[in-house]
C-alpha cells in the first residue's frame, strides 16, 4: 500500500539564490506552507521581491516512506520551480497553482538533500504575468513524500489522482464509470472497485483485470447543491495474490446540470440560480500560504452570505478548498490564470495548466465550468494567435471532459459582437458600471442588450464590485471608497442582476479584500478593497448583509453604518438589511415605526440629537448601533489618499464651472470641455503609442472605453493612468484645474443632479 508522509516542517530557505550548488546569504528555518511575499506583497509600491529562492531539506533513508518507488508531491510552488536531489536537477515545472510530482527513487542514498528552487520573476511564457493581484512566491501549499510499489496508480500524469469517476444521470439512476491509470500492471493483477454511500454502505463492488468499471446506482441520492450536497465514495485497489498493493479513492456526486439561455442554471432538472462571489486565495499577513482553518473560515463566510456559487479566480485553488465546496454544495467555476495579456510564447503554458486543472479536479462534484481566460482582450480581440489559443483550449476541455462546459470572463470594453465572445459554451462579462465608469443603472440594460442580440448564448456576470474601506458619508458618491457607497452600489446591482433570471451566474468581485501590491487606492496601498469582507476576515462590510438578505434563509436583521457614528445632519438615514418581512426601529427605546420591504432593504429617517442608541427588531431578532450628533464631519471618516499627488478635497471647485472633480462625460458635454480634453487625450495617446512595451502600443481607445471613462472624474482618471506610467505632477494637475475652472458648464450639466 502507498505510504504518504507530509514533509512541511524543517526546511532551510535561501532568499534570492539562483544557484542550488552555491547557496549564499542568510539561511532561514521555515515550515511550509510559506511565502516570501507575505509582507512585501501586501504593502503597496509594486516592489515585492520577485526572483529565485531555494528551499532545502535533508532526509535520512530511514525517514523516507517505504516503497519501491518514492515520489515527492508539491501541491503549489509559485510560479516556476525546479527540483534537485543532491544537486541533480530532476524536474522543472511551470505554473504556480497546481500539483506536480517527481520520482526521486533513483537518487535515494543513506542521506539525501532535496532542494527546490522556486522563482516568481517575470518572464514571457508562464501565466500570469500581468494581473491585479500579487504573485506571491513560495512553496505555499503542502509537500508530501509518497512511497508506492513498482505497480501503482499512476503518479506521473499531470498531478492527477489516478482515478477518474464519471457519474452520468439517466432518469433516477446514475451510470457511473470509474477509470483508473496504473503504472506497470502485471499479468494476473486485478483491480477491486468499491463504491460506498455517505454512511459507508457498499453500493457496488467488483474485481476485474480491467482499468474501467461501469455500474448503475439505482435511484441515486443526488448531489443537490446547498440543499443536499450528498457525496458517494469510490475506491480502487490493485490486487495481487489476493492482497491490495496500492489504493486510491475519490468522492463524487450524482447530479445533472444544464445552462439555459433563458432560465439560467438548472440543477437536477430544477432552476437553481447561481448567485455568488469570487475568491482569491490569500489573506492578511500570510499571503497565499493558507492553512486548513483559513480555507474553512472562508467557506463558512461564503456559506453565511448565502452564495450558491463561487468563481475560484484567477487560477487553480487548493484541493482542500474544492473538497469543501463539494461537501457544502457550492457550484464552482474553476479557471487557469490566462489573464490580461496574451503572451505569444505562452500557448504551451495555457495548455499544460488547463490539463493539470482538469486532470487534478475532474472528480469534484462542485465544478461545472472550466474558465478559459480572464480579460484577455485588453489589447484587442482580433489577435489571430489569441483566437487560436482559445479554440485550442476550448477543444481541449471538450475532449478531456465531456460532462462540463467552457466559459470565459470578458473585459468590459470587449465588444459583444467580437467572434472571440462566441468561443466558449457560455460566456460572462466583467462590468464595473457604477465604479470604474458609467453608472449603476447601466448594468441590467447592458445584459438585456446582449441577451436580445444573442438569445441562444447564455450570458452571466463574472465580475462586478466596488471598493470600500473604513470611510463614511451620508452622501455616497461613486469613487469615494466609503462603506456607504459600496452598500448603495450593491443594493442597486442586486436589484438589477437578481431579477434577471437569464443570467446563468453572477459573481461579486470579490468576497474578500486581497493583496495587489501595485494598487494605490482608497488610502491603503497594496490591496484591492472590493471585498464584502476585509482581508483579515474580521469585518463584514454592510454590503455583505445586503447579499445575505437576498440569499440566506438564516433569519437576521442587520443595522448598517455601525462604524459611522458621528453624523452632522439633523435627520439621518438609517438602513437595515433583513430577510424578514417587517422591521421595527427603536431610537433610545422608542419605536419610530415599522417598515416592510420586499426588496429586503429598509430605510428610516432618524432624528439625530445628542447620542442615540438605535435598535432594529424583527420578532426576536435584533441588532444595535449608536449615532452621535456632531457639528463637523469627523476627519477620521474621510479618505486621505496616501501617496496621492492630489486629493479631491484639495481641488478648487467654482460654482457653475468645471474642475478636476467633474466626470469626463460631463466635461465632454461642453464644446470647450471637448477641446480641453483633446489636449489631454493627445498626451495619453502619445504616451501609449510612444511606449516601448508591446501591450501599450497595441492599446486603442475604443468607443466602449470612452463610455467607461466617462464615469470617472478627471482626477480619478489621471490617478488610474499612473498604472500605465502616464503621470501628472501636482503642479500640472493644479494647472489643469485652473483651465477647467475657466470653462462654464452648459445649463444641462449645471442642472443635472450630481
Ligand atoms: C478585473 C479583473 C480583476 C481585478 C478587478 C478590479 O476585471 O479581472 O482581476 O481585480 O477587475 O478590481 O479591478
XYZ file of C-alpha atoms and ligand atoms in Angstrom:
767
model
C 0.000 0.000 0.000
C 1.138 3.549 -0.512
C 2.765 5.412 2.345
C 2.207 9.121 2.450
C 4.206 11.472 4.660
C 3.670 15.188 4.898
C 7.048 16.946 4.899
C 6.077 20.537 5.626
C 8.373 21.115 8.578
C 12.023 21.991 8.904
C 13.107 23.482 5.577
C 16.007 25.840 5.032
C 15.124 28.861 2.995
C 17.618 30.897 0.946
C 16.191 34.073 -0.469
C 17.425 35.427 -3.787
C 19.531 32.427 -4.757
C 19.606 31.049 -8.256
C 22.394 28.517 -7.978
C 21.477 25.497 -5.902
C 25.094 24.314 -5.803
C 26.402 27.579 -4.354
C 23.834 28.807 -1.876
C 24.733 32.068 -0.227
C 23.398 34.613 2.189
C 21.277 34.113 5.245
C 19.548 30.787 5.722
C 16.162 30.966 7.398
C 14.449 27.979 9.020
C 10.877 27.782 7.732
C 7.912 25.454 7.804
C 5.635 25.101 4.811
C 3.297 26.474 3.632
C 5.489 29.525 3.152
C 5.597 32.639 1.022
C 8.432 35.132 0.914
C 5.963 37.849 -0.046
C 3.685 37.554 2.986
C 4.578 41.119 3.981
C 6.039 42.921 0.959
C 3.330 41.532 -1.334
C 0.623 43.427 0.507
C 2.151 46.746 1.500
C 1.945 48.606 -1.789
C 4.545 50.053 -4.086
C 4.622 47.172 -6.562
C 8.047 46.361 -5.229
C 7.679 42.915 -3.706
C 10.571 40.569 -4.160
C 10.299 38.602 -7.387
C 13.172 36.275 -8.026
C 14.589 32.810 -7.422
C 14.723 31.356 -3.912
C 15.753 27.915 -2.733
C 14.278 25.568 -0.124
C 16.397 22.640 1.070
C 15.825 19.738 3.424
C 17.868 16.635 4.257
C 16.352 13.197 4.655
C 17.902 10.043 6.049
C 16.946 6.954 4.069
C 15.252 5.574 7.163
C 12.916 8.581 7.265
C 11.661 8.121 3.729
C 8.373 6.310 3.314
C 8.712 2.701 2.327
C 8.145 1.842 -1.295
C 9.826 0.562 -4.430
C 9.205 3.992 -5.859
C 9.323 7.237 -3.934
C 7.729 10.419 -5.241
C 7.693 13.921 -3.908
C 4.406 15.752 -4.383
C 4.307 19.561 -4.369
C 0.834 20.995 -4.233
C 1.742 24.513 -5.231
C 5.016 26.424 -5.786
C 4.685 29.819 -7.400
C 5.386 30.273 -10.250
C 8.148 28.118 -11.725
C 10.112 25.537 -9.820
C 12.958 23.088 -10.302
C 13.572 20.109 -8.086
C 17.055 18.796 -7.324
C 18.284 15.818 -5.336
C 21.875 16.216 -4.180
C 22.374 18.902 -6.763
C 20.975 16.925 -9.693
C 18.063 18.550 -11.468
C 15.133 16.145 -11.845
C 12.263 18.290 -12.986
C 11.211 21.792 -13.963
C 7.572 22.814 -13.531
C 5.931 25.970 -14.867
C 2.686 27.072 -13.250
C 2.278 28.164 -9.667
C -1.117 26.803 -8.741
C -1.177 23.084 -9.484
C 0.119 19.849 -8.008
C 3.184 18.220 -9.537
C 5.271 15.214 -8.637
C 8.788 13.983 -9.125
C 10.063 10.405 -8.961
C 13.177 10.538 -6.768
C 13.684 6.764 -6.434
C 16.922 6.548 -8.380
C 18.579 9.213 -6.269
C 17.969 7.666 -2.867
C 21.084 7.122 -0.725
C 21.745 6.882 3.024
C 21.140 10.607 3.189
C 19.824 12.918 0.504
C 19.200 16.605 0.243
C 16.184 17.805 -1.641
C 16.407 21.342 -3.000
C 13.517 23.136 -4.637
C 14.262 26.322 -6.468
C 11.151 28.437 -6.785
C 11.057 31.520 -8.944
C 8.373 34.175 -9.323
C 10.321 36.568 -11.518
C 8.777 37.986 -14.636
C 9.081 36.105 -17.921
C 7.223 35.883 -21.215
C 5.748 32.399 -21.219
C 4.260 31.422 -17.815
C 0.854 32.793 -16.829
C 0.043 35.063 -15.072
C 2.409 37.901 -15.942
C 0.093 40.892 -15.720
C -2.855 40.939 -13.344
C -4.383 42.793 -10.441
C -3.109 40.558 -7.681
C 0.205 39.741 -6.037
C 2.078 36.774 -7.475
C 3.239 35.568 -4.056
C 6.394 33.469 -4.389
C 6.987 30.355 -2.351
C 6.084 26.754 -1.663
C 2.768 27.858 -0.284
C 0.930 24.553 -0.140
C 1.699 21.144 1.385
C 4.500 18.874 0.249
C 4.395 15.082 0.605
C 6.571 12.052 0.055
C 4.714 9.091 -1.383
C 6.132 5.571 -1.304
C 4.466 3.069 -3.647
C 5.137 -0.391 -5.042
C 6.528 -0.567 -8.608
C 2.977 -1.300 -9.716
C 0.864 1.609 -8.577
C -1.831 4.036 -9.535
C -0.138 6.470 -11.866
C 1.658 9.382 -10.254
C 3.196 10.798 -13.413
C 0.142 12.078 -15.219
C -0.378 15.846 -14.751
C -0.526 15.533 -10.972
C -3.795 13.589 -11.296
C -5.036 11.183 -8.613
C -5.006 8.099 -10.862
C -8.749 7.586 -10.564
C -11.399 9.248 -12.681
C -15.052 8.912 -11.774
C -17.767 9.907 -14.239
C -21.336 9.744 -12.972
C -23.950 10.434 -15.658
C -27.620 10.649 -14.698
C -30.138 8.562 -16.594
C -33.541 9.279 -15.118
C -33.322 8.448 -11.428
C -30.289 6.229 -11.945
C -26.652 7.180 -12.188
C -24.432 5.405 -14.712
C -21.061 5.507 -13.062
C -17.802 4.850 -14.825
C -14.594 4.526 -12.860
C -11.413 4.627 -14.868
C -8.015 4.042 -13.295
C -4.484 4.623 -14.506
C -1.920 2.047 -13.453
C 1.827 2.015 -13.918
C 3.346 -1.427 -14.606
C 0.241 -3.531 -14.161
C 1.335 -7.184 -14.325
C -0.385 -10.249 -15.705
C -2.674 -11.623 -13.050
C -3.179 -8.261 -11.345
C -6.758 -7.163 -10.853
C -8.492 -4.021 -9.709
C -11.054 -4.035 -6.964
C -13.637 -1.269 -7.259
C -15.854 -0.275 -4.368
C -18.493 2.417 -4.239
C -19.881 3.349 -0.845
C -22.574 5.773 0.183
C -22.147 8.512 2.743
C -22.932 6.135 5.584
C -20.256 3.713 4.410
C -22.616 1.066 2.979
C -21.333 -0.683 -0.103
C -23.344 0.313 -3.153
C -21.354 -1.507 -5.817
C -18.305 -3.723 -5.838
C -16.331 -5.605 -8.440
C -12.912 -7.086 -9.012
C -11.615 -7.467 -12.557
C -8.418 -7.189 -14.568
C -9.911 -4.147 -16.166
C -8.965 -0.483 -15.850
C -12.562 0.535 -16.270
C -15.593 -0.311 -14.227
C -19.159 0.560 -15.129
C -22.082 0.296 -12.807
C -25.507 1.752 -12.214
C -26.544 3.321 -8.935
C -30.280 2.918 -8.950
C -32.316 5.753 -7.512
C -29.105 7.595 -6.869
C -29.049 10.020 -3.996
C -28.442 13.288 -5.810
C -25.777 15.874 -5.105
C -28.195 18.745 -4.976
C -26.250 21.915 -4.312
C -26.589 23.522 -0.901
C -29.884 21.739 -0.334
C -28.281 18.320 -0.138
C -24.613 18.002 -1.110
C -24.614 14.231 -0.996
C -21.365 12.509 -1.905
C -20.533 8.914 -2.697
C -17.033 7.476 -2.368
C -15.162 5.435 -4.924
C -12.167 3.313 -4.057
C -9.865 1.353 -6.325
C -7.267 -1.180 -5.167
C -4.677 -3.099 -7.153
C -4.995 -6.745 -6.109
C -2.046 -9.094 -6.410
C -2.100 -12.594 -4.959
C -5.276 -11.790 -3.106
C -3.925 -8.689 -1.374
C -4.235 -4.984 -2.118
C -0.871 -3.467 -3.027
C -1.987 0.094 -3.800
C -5.153 2.055 -3.372
C -6.674 5.402 -4.353
C -10.037 6.977 -3.696
C -12.253 9.898 -4.607
C -15.609 11.288 -3.630
C -18.123 12.071 -6.346
C -21.624 13.429 -6.719
C -24.515 12.229 -8.853
C -26.098 15.229 -10.489
C -27.144 16.644 -13.813
C -26.957 20.234 -14.847
C -27.794 22.399 -17.779
C -27.298 26.038 -18.584
C -30.285 27.504 -20.336
C -30.019 30.901 -22.064
C -33.473 31.900 -20.748
C -33.772 30.073 -17.431
C -30.193 30.177 -16.230
C -28.675 27.297 -14.304
C -30.670 24.094 -13.937
C -29.537 21.570 -11.334
C -31.102 18.123 -11.424
C -33.946 19.421 -13.572
C -34.798 22.382 -11.350
C -33.923 26.029 -11.653
C -31.081 26.768 -9.276
C -29.958 30.386 -9.623
C -26.204 30.764 -9.354
C -25.701 33.896 -7.295
C -22.393 34.216 -5.550
C -18.922 35.560 -5.202
C -15.344 35.266 -6.427
C -12.489 34.291 -4.182
C -8.739 34.836 -4.220
C -6.571 32.513 -2.114
C -4.747 34.937 0.163
C -5.144 36.803 3.398
C -3.614 39.500 5.505
C -0.162 38.789 6.977
C 0.396 35.378 5.388
C -0.073 35.918 1.669
C -1.147 32.730 -0.074
C 0.333 30.325 2.496
C -3.069 29.308 3.842
C -3.738 26.663 6.480
C -6.819 24.411 6.519
C -8.513 26.654 9.090
C -8.228 29.606 6.728
C -9.948 27.714 3.940
C -12.625 26.639 6.406
C -13.228 30.165 7.610
C -13.568 31.350 4.011
C -16.086 28.702 3.123
C -18.067 29.396 6.296
C -18.312 33.089 5.427
C -19.357 32.269 1.868
C -21.997 29.895 3.216
C -23.188 32.549 5.636
C -23.740 35.123 2.897
C -25.948 32.563 1.177
C -23.976 32.218 -2.060
C -24.758 29.234 -4.273
C -21.653 29.622 -6.407
C -18.014 30.685 -6.274
C -15.775 31.714 -9.101
C -12.386 30.460 -7.933
C -10.340 33.190 -9.556
C -7.907 33.531 -11.246
C -6.133 30.165 -11.057
C -6.372 26.688 -9.612
C -7.100 26.701 -5.865
C -6.097 24.219 -3.167
C -7.590 20.715 -3.431
C -8.823 21.148 0.080
C -10.941 24.084 -0.948
C -12.589 22.219 -3.846
C -13.269 19.392 -1.376
C -15.011 21.852 0.940
C -17.077 23.133 -1.987
C -18.160 19.567 -2.808
C -19.166 18.999 0.797
C -21.041 22.272 1.180
C -22.822 22.082 -2.154
C -21.350 25.167 -3.773
C -21.297 25.303 -7.571
C -17.858 26.164 -8.899
C -16.288 27.968 -11.818
C -12.655 26.797 -11.985
C -10.093 28.518 -14.185
C -6.479 28.923 -15.285
C -4.532 32.186 -14.993
C -4.649 33.003 -18.714
C -5.233 36.643 -17.869
C -4.962 40.278 -19.029
C -2.285 39.943 -21.638
C -1.935 37.265 -24.282
C 1.679 36.074 -24.427
C 2.772 34.929 -27.894
C 5.106 32.441 -26.185
C 2.565 31.342 -23.585
C 0.390 28.894 -25.532
C 2.090 25.765 -24.233
C 1.697 27.008 -20.680
C -2.043 27.610 -21.072
C -2.374 24.058 -22.334
C -0.369 22.457 -19.539
C -2.133 24.497 -16.848
C -5.528 23.552 -18.306
C -4.590 19.864 -18.471
C -3.456 19.952 -14.849
C -6.582 21.802 -13.742
C -8.882 19.233 -15.320
C -6.858 16.110 -14.545
C -6.498 17.092 -10.885
C -10.059 18.283 -10.333
C -12.160 16.089 -12.566
C -13.840 14.242 -9.692
C -15.186 17.317 -7.910
C -18.973 17.397 -7.999
C -18.960 21.121 -7.332
C -17.204 22.127 -10.565
C -19.500 22.791 -13.539
C -17.490 25.066 -15.834
C -13.844 25.456 -16.792
C -12.776 29.045 -17.428
C -10.523 29.579 -20.440
C -9.319 33.095 -19.699
C -9.964 36.418 -17.985
C -9.972 39.860 -19.621
C -7.509 38.558 -22.138
C -8.514 41.040 -24.835
C -7.337 44.159 -23.013
C -5.178 44.873 -26.039
C -7.934 43.999 -28.537
C -9.899 40.886 -29.510
C -8.610 40.460 -33.046
C -5.193 38.858 -32.492
C -5.294 35.602 -34.539
C -2.878 33.908 -32.148
C -5.111 34.729 -29.187
C -8.149 33.382 -31.029
C -6.349 30.189 -31.985
C -5.161 29.754 -28.397
C -8.771 29.955 -27.222
C -10.005 27.466 -29.817
C -7.269 25.051 -28.794
C -8.194 25.359 -25.111
C -11.900 25.106 -25.802
C -11.426 21.915 -27.843
C -9.025 20.513 -25.279
C -11.539 20.962 -22.477
C -14.286 19.304 -24.501
C -12.006 16.405 -25.277
C -10.842 15.971 -21.695
C -14.194 16.464 -20.041
C -17.420 15.530 -21.779
C -19.537 16.395 -18.764
C -18.812 20.072 -18.222
C -18.905 23.335 -20.145
C -16.396 26.020 -21.041
C -16.696 29.669 -20.081
C -14.697 32.889 -20.073
C -14.662 36.308 -18.391
C -14.634 39.119 -20.964
C -13.292 42.548 -20.229
C -15.952 45.259 -20.082
C -14.869 47.096 -23.197
C -14.746 43.997 -25.386
C -17.495 44.483 -27.965
C -20.289 41.920 -27.699
C -20.049 41.232 -31.451
C -16.454 40.073 -31.340
C -16.182 36.487 -32.657
C -13.994 35.749 -29.610
C -17.025 36.155 -27.323
C -18.726 33.233 -29.044
C -15.925 30.719 -28.458
C -16.903 29.126 -25.111
C -20.182 27.313 -24.414
C -21.366 30.014 -22.024
C -19.900 33.453 -21.526
C -19.655 36.109 -18.831
C -18.608 39.730 -18.651
C -16.741 41.738 -16.045
C -18.583 45.056 -15.781
C -17.916 47.828 -13.310
C -20.525 50.385 -14.365
C -21.048 52.464 -11.259
C -17.491 52.043 -10.074
C -14.795 52.480 -12.709
C -17.028 54.065 -15.252
C -20.604 54.592 -16.295
C -23.192 54.395 -13.543
C -25.020 51.623 -11.735
C -28.116 51.883 -13.936
C -26.136 50.711 -16.977
C -25.626 47.148 -15.761
C -29.009 45.466 -16.308
C -29.623 47.142 -19.685
C -26.198 46.109 -20.996
C -27.025 42.464 -20.303
C -30.522 42.854 -21.778
C -28.923 44.121 -24.950
C -26.574 41.160 -25.140
C -29.403 38.761 -24.368
C -31.617 40.262 -27.074
C -28.831 40.114 -29.645
C -27.605 36.640 -28.751
C -30.640 34.889 -27.263
C -29.029 31.464 -27.575
C -25.809 32.305 -25.805
C -26.043 32.005 -22.019
C -24.656 35.210 -20.555
C -23.518 35.836 -16.991
C -21.707 38.376 -14.828
C -18.239 37.159 -13.946
C -17.277 40.299 -12.010
C -18.846 43.434 -10.622
C -17.950 45.311 -7.473
C -16.816 48.425 -5.771
C -14.162 49.400 -3.227
C -14.947 50.146 0.413
C -12.710 50.930 3.356
C -13.473 52.345 6.760
C -14.566 55.704 5.268
C -18.050 57.075 5.769
C -20.513 59.566 4.394
C -24.190 60.427 4.270
C -23.851 61.417 0.602
C -22.266 58.417 -1.056
C -20.644 59.103 -4.413
C -19.104 56.867 -7.000
C -15.386 56.639 -6.356
C -15.481 57.780 -2.726
C -14.348 54.406 -1.267
C -16.907 54.612 1.537
C -18.699 51.666 3.049
C -21.943 53.504 2.274
C -21.315 53.850 -1.459
C -20.386 50.177 -1.667
C -23.633 49.284 0.106
C -25.645 51.521 -2.235
C -23.860 50.100 -5.304
C -24.616 46.522 -4.293
C -28.254 47.309 -3.444
C -28.632 48.616 -6.979
C -26.747 45.738 -8.545
C -28.655 43.111 -6.567
C -31.950 44.592 -7.727
C -30.793 44.584 -11.343
C -28.987 41.279 -11.504
C -31.039 39.048 -9.234
C -34.230 39.865 -11.088
C -32.809 38.798 -14.471
C -33.090 35.095 -14.340
C -31.500 34.523 -17.718
C -28.110 35.458 -16.190
C -26.623 31.984 -15.827
C -24.346 33.051 -12.941
C -23.377 36.240 -11.159
C -20.182 36.611 -9.148
C -19.399 39.591 -6.925
C -15.839 40.796 -7.202
C -14.800 39.926 -4.506
C -15.777 38.054 -1.367
C -12.593 39.240 0.383
C -10.220 42.162 0.043
C -6.993 40.792 -1.406
C -3.345 41.617 -1.924
C -2.464 43.557 -5.069
C 0.847 45.193 -4.316
C 0.664 47.538 -7.319
C -2.585 49.108 -6.126
C -2.642 52.528 -4.544
C -6.299 53.159 -3.956
C -8.605 54.136 -1.174
C -5.870 55.329 1.164
C -4.393 51.915 1.850
C -1.874 50.759 -0.694
C -1.287 47.170 -1.716
C -4.841 45.894 -1.551
C -7.905 45.644 -3.706
C -10.767 46.572 -1.361
C -13.741 45.322 -3.323
C -14.306 42.580 -0.766
C -17.542 42.128 1.110
C -15.226 41.137 3.969
C -11.852 42.627 4.945
C -8.618 40.859 4.129
C -8.136 39.688 7.734
C -11.702 38.256 7.615
C -12.530 40.218 10.749
C -15.073 42.698 9.429
C -18.111 42.071 7.272
C -18.903 45.264 5.415
C -22.536 46.355 5.192
C -22.783 45.113 1.588
C -22.193 41.578 2.890
C -25.579 41.749 4.621
C -27.324 43.107 1.528
C -26.471 39.778 -0.125
C -27.330 37.811 2.970
C -30.763 39.448 2.979
C -31.437 38.205 -0.548
C -29.683 34.858 -0.468
C -29.720 33.390 3.012
C -32.568 31.631 4.808
C -30.968 32.166 8.186
C -33.196 34.830 9.808
C -31.349 38.023 10.738
C -31.559 41.800 10.969
C -28.523 43.969 10.336
C -28.175 47.647 11.117
C -25.879 49.366 8.635
C -23.372 52.062 9.499
C -22.058 50.718 12.798
C -18.682 52.307 12.072
C -20.367 55.594 11.060
C -21.230 57.015 14.465
C -20.583 60.769 14.272
C -23.028 62.450 11.906
C -23.524 66.083 11.035
C -27.096 66.187 9.714
C -30.176 66.731 11.915
C -32.063 63.913 10.292
C -30.039 60.934 9.176
C -30.788 57.897 7.093
C -30.558 54.567 8.880
C -30.590 51.435 6.740
C -31.482 47.943 7.878
C -30.922 44.766 5.847
C -33.019 41.756 6.712
C -34.596 38.690 5.172
C -37.642 39.207 7.419
C -40.780 40.860 6.015
C -41.003 43.615 8.621
C -38.535 45.588 10.716
C -39.217 47.992 13.575
C -36.729 50.670 14.551
C -36.255 51.999 18.067
C -34.348 55.157 18.934
C -33.410 55.454 22.591
C -36.044 52.884 23.431
C -38.884 54.449 21.452
C -40.299 52.959 18.315
C -40.135 55.253 15.308
C -42.110 52.870 13.147
C -42.293 49.617 11.298
C -41.379 49.125 7.668
C -41.913 46.377 5.175
C -39.666 45.782 2.212
C -39.990 43.081 -0.395
C -36.525 44.215 -1.515
C -35.079 43.410 1.919
C -33.648 46.911 2.320
C -35.386 49.047 4.958
C -34.745 52.783 5.196
C -35.609 55.009 8.179
C -35.188 58.724 8.749
C -33.891 59.233 12.256
C -33.633 62.460 14.159
C -30.004 62.961 15.127
C -29.681 64.665 18.544
C -27.004 64.024 21.148
C -26.227 60.346 21.298
C -28.839 57.844 20.186
C -28.996 54.143 20.665
C -30.623 52.547 17.645
C -32.191 49.109 17.787
C -33.658 47.291 14.807
C -36.057 44.474 15.641
C -37.959 41.799 13.851
C -39.620 39.302 16.155
C -36.883 38.045 18.451
C -34.135 39.189 16.143
C -32.376 42.433 16.852
C -29.308 44.484 16.092
C -27.950 47.660 17.687
C -25.875 50.679 16.818
C -25.090 54.177 18.046
C -25.163 57.535 16.296
C -23.981 60.865 17.623
C -24.706 64.420 16.525
C -21.561 66.409 15.716
C -21.036 69.829 14.175
C -18.313 68.895 11.788
C -17.501 65.826 9.806
C -15.227 63.519 11.770
C -11.936 63.702 9.818
C -11.267 60.024 10.555
C -14.134 59.150 8.230
C -12.682 60.949 5.250
C -10.297 59.308 2.826
C -6.913 60.857 2.512
C -5.154 59.095 -0.338
C -1.741 58.022 0.831
C 0.834 58.818 -1.800
C -1.698 60.630 -3.986
C -0.303 63.700 -5.719
C -3.566 65.491 -5.128
C -6.656 64.674 -3.112
C -10.104 65.505 -4.380
C -10.802 67.771 -1.417
C -7.739 69.880 -2.320
C -9.211 70.708 -5.700
C -10.733 74.153 -6.084
C -14.320 73.982 -7.335
C -16.081 77.073 -8.719
C -19.831 77.401 -8.956
C -21.035 76.657 -12.491
C -17.526 75.851 -13.739
C -15.707 72.599 -14.261
C -12.978 71.179 -12.058
C -10.899 68.030 -11.820
C -13.716 66.601 -9.697
C -16.133 66.507 -12.635
C -16.884 63.396 -14.591
C -15.313 63.072 -18.014
C -18.730 62.595 -19.620
C -19.912 65.925 -18.183
C -16.821 67.691 -19.466
C -17.282 66.201 -22.911
C -20.841 67.552 -22.967
C -19.404 71.036 -23.437
C -17.735 72.267 -26.629
C -14.881 73.911 -24.707
C -14.637 70.861 -22.489
C -14.131 68.722 -25.570
C -11.403 70.998 -26.814
C -9.732 70.878 -23.443
C -9.884 67.108 -23.399
C -8.395 66.829 -26.877
C -5.202 68.193 -25.369
C -5.095 65.637 -22.576
C -6.197 62.892 -24.931
C -3.161 63.733 -27.021
C -0.862 63.286 -24.056
C -2.445 59.917 -23.276
C -2.268 58.736 -26.875
C 1.308 59.876 -27.211
C 2.337 58.173 -24.026
C 0.632 54.969 -25.057
C 1.906 54.784 -28.595
C 5.358 56.071 -27.743
C 5.711 53.367 -25.179
C 8.283 50.700 -25.812
C 6.272 47.855 -24.409
C 4.074 45.952 -26.775
C 0.955 45.821 -24.682
C 0.826 49.560 -24.520
C 1.476 50.222 -28.175
C -1.373 47.896 -29.106
C -3.706 49.884 -26.914
C -6.589 51.633 -28.704
C -9.009 53.995 -27.021
C -12.251 52.462 -28.297
C -15.808 53.798 -28.151
C -16.666 51.398 -25.337
C -13.663 52.508 -23.414
C -14.611 56.128 -23.823
C -18.034 55.309 -22.449
C -16.433 53.655 -19.437
C -14.040 56.522 -18.931
C -16.965 58.898 -18.974
C -17.906 57.844 -15.466
C -14.557 58.798 -13.962
C -13.748 62.172 -12.613
C -10.748 63.712 -14.335
C -8.771 63.410 -11.125
C -9.516 59.733 -10.807
C -8.702 59.136 -14.431
C -5.322 60.779 -14.044
C -4.516 58.673 -10.999
C -5.585 55.431 -12.688
C -3.415 56.346 -15.670
C -0.478 56.015 -13.283
C -0.748 52.270 -13.790
C 0.121 52.865 -17.453
C 3.031 55.062 -16.453
C 1.300 58.258 -17.504
C 1.830 60.624 -14.632
C 0.925 64.203 -13.882
C 2.667 66.224 -11.189
C 0.691 68.126 -8.587
C 1.568 71.383 -10.346
C 0.355 70.056 -13.683
C -2.881 68.892 -12.111
C -3.496 72.211 -10.412
C -2.811 73.970 -13.712
C -5.328 71.653 -15.379
C -7.830 72.519 -12.700
C -7.317 76.209 -13.345
C -8.059 75.655 -17.030
C -11.204 73.727 -16.149
C -12.276 76.412 -13.698
C -12.403 78.772 -16.674
C -14.856 76.618 -18.613
C -18.523 77.226 -17.929
C -20.762 74.180 -17.506
C -23.619 74.096 -20.010
C -27.098 74.509 -18.497
C -27.987 70.824 -18.775
C -24.925 69.862 -16.767
C -25.460 72.575 -14.152
C -28.991 71.358 -13.616
C -28.060 67.689 -13.505
C -28.444 66.053 -10.119
C -24.943 65.076 -9.079
C -10.994 42.868 -13.223
C -10.016 41.745 -13.054
C -9.707 41.508 -11.602
C -9.476 42.815 -10.891
C -10.750 43.648 -10.992
C -10.639 45.004 -10.312
O -11.711 42.952 -14.155
O -10.427 40.566 -13.675
O -8.582 40.674 -11.518
O -9.094 42.662 -9.578
O -11.056 43.856 -12.323
O -10.913 45.103 -9.138
O -10.270 45.963 -10.987
